[in-house]
Amino acid sequence: MKFNNRNVVLGANVRLGKNVRIGDNTTIYDNVEIGDNTIIANDSVIGEPQHAYYFQGGYSNPATVIGANSFVRSHAIIYAGSTFGDNLNTGHRVTIREGAEFGTNCLISTLADIQGNATFGDYCRLYSNVHICEFSKLGNHVFIYPYTIFTNDSRPPSNHYMGPTVGDYTIIAVHSVVLPGVTIGSNCLIGANSVVSRDIPDFSFAVGSPAKVTRDIREIGSREKEGAQYPWMYNFERGMPWQGIGFDAWSQQQH
Amino acid sequence: MKFNNRNVVLGANVRLGKNVRIGDNTTIYDNVEIGDNTIIANDSVIGEPQHAYYFQGGYSNPATVIGANSFVRSHAIIYAGSTFGDNLNTGHRVTIREGAEFGTNCLISTLADIQGNATFGDYCRLYSNVHICEFSKLGNHVFIYPYTIFTNDSRPPSNHYMGPTVGDYTIIAVHSVVLPGVTIGSNCLIGANSVVSRDIPDFSFAVGSPAKVTRDIREIGSREKEGAQYPWMYNFERGMPWQGIGFDAWSQQQH
Amino acid sequence: MKFNNRNVVLGANVRLGKNVRIGDNTTIYDNVEIGDNTIIANDSVIGEPQHAYYFQGGYSNPATVIGANSFVRSHAIIYAGSTFGDNLNTGHRVTIREGAEFGTNCLISTLADIQGNATFGDYCRLYSNVHICEFSKLGNHVFIYPYTIFTNDSRPPSNHYMGPTVGDYTIIAVHSVVLPGVTIGSNCLIGANSVVSRDIPDFSFAVGSPAKVTRDIREIGSREKEGAQYPWMYNFERGMPWQGIGFDAWSQQQH
């Protein structure tokens, strides 16, 4: 139903891997590389030209790379100069500016707004309407829930930007704000509607505005079994690289 | 200006009622049924194929039904397998996943993000950028104001989902979060920027993070007349089925 | 790459200035006027017909004016009956309803949702996903950060609307809510995730839910130099009319 090559436009030097499918009404601009078996659904724009395209002569579109086995749902806008590892999965209407570097196996959900010039590890999940500012650094397996915002200007408006940093395996619940320059450690859980204004140490559960550490995540019980829910990697494996073998076995393979 | 049949594509087994108008650049996929006098504006996608379409052979698009006298504004994405009663009214850029069941006379505003597998009664109003998670259940005449989020995973990430439930005539103000499994009764009012973490009894005004019941809604004064504003059905009738006859008269007709 | 006149449609009485560029897949409806050197990028809708177009005979599209040297990024929806001064700059996927009046040099970022019938001075900046309700009045140089919401119905749902008012040079940080009828003075700073429920006097820093004035903005130190950060006009000039000459010199020119 979607891949009829209707109103599809490919720019110069677009390199498509094997079995790539491009949806109708999609435009792919110059210098985009898309890996094998990837789907770019309909009504999308890939390799969106940067600001200089409109105003400077001699503009050449920077390279955009989307890895193999990816699935970009409809109405995406992905700028030139961003890169995505294999197995990218997006919702609808994502907007991703230039200079975003994503690892493998990332999820970027519907209406997510990635401001660019930010780095993301592997297996990150950015849910609906998440807003990530420039200069953010996310580790691996970081999950950010809907409508959470990262900010980088502590004296708005200023010229002094400091993006937040988030460690591996950390979870940030819905409607939270991470303030400029804050470092959230690894294995943290931030509660819904929090404002994280200070650094948060590893393994903390923090909540509130401003967010305060109220306990160790390992004290939070599961709703599915006896014992603790966190670290969550022992209780959740869907889509994770330890699926079927368990987190400890997978971790040992990494060393 | 909008209905020139330009770049309009209809799939197989699309059944259009009398006087249906389809805007330019709109795609309607297989097995969609649209009632009489309905408008689907431009740049929309109706009957969006589900995930299996991309990856499984023999996929058949589930039925999508949009009732009569509806008005879907531009840039909608409505998945196959959702149903809408008569007199649906949407803003722009709504995204509605599969398995959403809406009653009649619902409003779904600009940028609303309905995750699917959720039920909505009649005369619900979901304003701009409302995000409703899977397994939510809303009664009749429930109004959800902008940027409010429903959530279903109390130990994220887990495999244990519990959607919120909201009773008839309840109003939830802007920027609120309803936590997993919470039941908000009927005739409640939830204040702006609240986090609803526990069940709320009927006729409560609750506010804060976490939301606490501070009074009975019948104690809240009107800004337009002497006396109480709530239950609001005695003070607001625009677009409601009791328009012109009053709430009590209408209620008696229902029995 | 973008200006190939592919699937571009212009309505009746569309007046384009010199050197206007219109992106592919863009529709401009009747009675739109666009100033010299302006760019309307791809996949946009300018002069979107109002509600009456669908249901009333003899509809004539109200005039829409976009000033010179403007840059409207892709996927905009701008309704007929809104006006924008010169040097407008938008992000992607803005939605702007009828009756919005913008001064010159305004920024309206990605996914901003402007409900119309509101006024904005010069040099306003509305960042990502800002939601401005009807009957709002913003002065000059007002900066509203992501996901902040303006509201106008204090007893929802009612028929009594009162939009917020914001004075010149005021800054509202992310994820805040401004409640109906509130007046925020000039030179204020509202902290992240605040709910502004009462009037705020000039030069106040207010934060919290409900927002309370905690100090004078002139007591807030800079991160870039010795001394105070606010009023910010002495520390930030990028894109402002005092760029290169300083705020005091520019101010004196205005008198």
XYZ file of C-alpha atoms in Angstrom, chain C residues 53-171:
119
model
C -14.948 27.430 4.433
C -16.219 23.902 4.958
C -19.745 24.688 5.984
C -20.817 28.071 4.609
C -21.492 29.119 1.062
C -19.850 32.259 -0.288
C -16.785 31.869 1.878
C -13.906 34.169 0.986
C -10.499 33.442 2.488
C -9.371 36.303 4.768
C -6.065 37.979 3.987
C -2.864 36.451 5.314
C 0.316 38.524 5.387
C 3.861 37.260 5.928
C 6.477 39.998 5.947
C 9.693 40.319 3.994
C 12.891 38.395 4.670
C 11.031 35.670 6.517
C 11.897 31.998 6.716
C 9.086 29.503 7.307
C 10.492 26.017 7.748
C 8.770 22.937 6.396
C 5.384 21.503 7.341
C 3.914 24.773 8.608
C 0.165 25.265 8.855
C -0.656 28.972 8.959
C -4.293 29.971 8.851
C -5.854 32.651 6.760
C -6.390 35.819 8.756
C -3.046 35.919 10.566
C -0.342 38.511 10.039
C 3.401 38.454 10.601
C 5.853 41.343 10.448
C 9.137 41.174 8.584
C 11.875 38.730 9.484
C 9.610 35.979 10.795
C 11.529 32.768 11.486
C 9.788 29.466 12.185
C 10.792 25.928 13.045
C 9.103 22.894 11.534
C 5.454 21.896 11.893
C 4.187 25.110 13.443
C 0.417 25.434 13.635
C -0.926 28.978 13.784
C -4.653 29.645 13.785
C -6.503 32.689 12.497
C -6.301 36.108 14.081
C -2.728 35.836 15.328
C -0.892 39.130 14.984
C 2.858 38.987 15.219
C 5.224 41.950 15.190
C 8.539 41.888 13.386
C 11.488 39.573 13.969
C 9.564 36.865 15.800
C 10.691 33.265 16.191
C 8.102 30.462 16.365
C 9.825 27.132 16.862
C 9.113 23.544 15.957
C 5.695 22.196 16.907
C 4.525 25.470 18.432
C 0.729 25.582 18.608
C -0.674 29.109 18.415
C -4.427 29.063 18.892
C -5.033 32.399 17.175
C -6.742 35.628 18.201
C -3.664 36.636 20.132
C -1.129 39.444 19.783
C 2.642 39.345 19.941
C 5.054 42.262 19.921
C 8.371 42.454 18.106
C 11.248 40.055 18.686
C 9.201 37.476 20.555
C 10.592 33.962 20.685
C 8.271 31.017 21.152
C 10.334 27.871 21.440
C 9.456 24.245 20.708
C 5.980 23.066 21.519
C 4.866 26.273 23.184
C 1.057 26.490 23.303
C -0.512 29.958 23.306
C -4.255 30.234 23.873
C -6.669 32.718 22.391
C -6.772 36.237 23.860
C -3.137 36.176 24.990
C -1.170 39.409 24.742
C 2.599 39.354 24.664
C 4.766 42.449 24.661
C 8.073 42.899 22.881
C 11.083 40.647 23.398
C 9.131 38.030 25.313
C 10.826 34.616 25.287
C 8.743 31.524 26.051
C 10.672 28.286 26.461
C 9.592 24.769 25.383
C 6.299 23.166 26.389
C 5.002 26.181 28.240
C 1.239 26.636 28.038
C -0.969 29.693 28.216
C -4.565 29.050 29.319
C -7.732 31.136 29.236
C -10.518 29.218 30.969
C -10.328 29.278 34.758
C -13.452 27.162 35.280
C -13.167 24.614 32.475
C -15.347 24.194 30.595
C -16.909 27.630 30.721
C -17.775 30.499 28.394
C -15.628 33.002 30.239
C -12.223 33.356 28.586
C -9.414 35.568 29.833
C -6.032 35.316 28.164
C -2.764 35.995 29.977
C -0.788 39.194 29.437
C 3.010 39.345 29.478
C 5.136 42.479 29.601
C 8.235 43.366 27.604
C 11.503 41.495 28.128
C 9.949 38.758 30.243
C 11.308 35.213 30.086
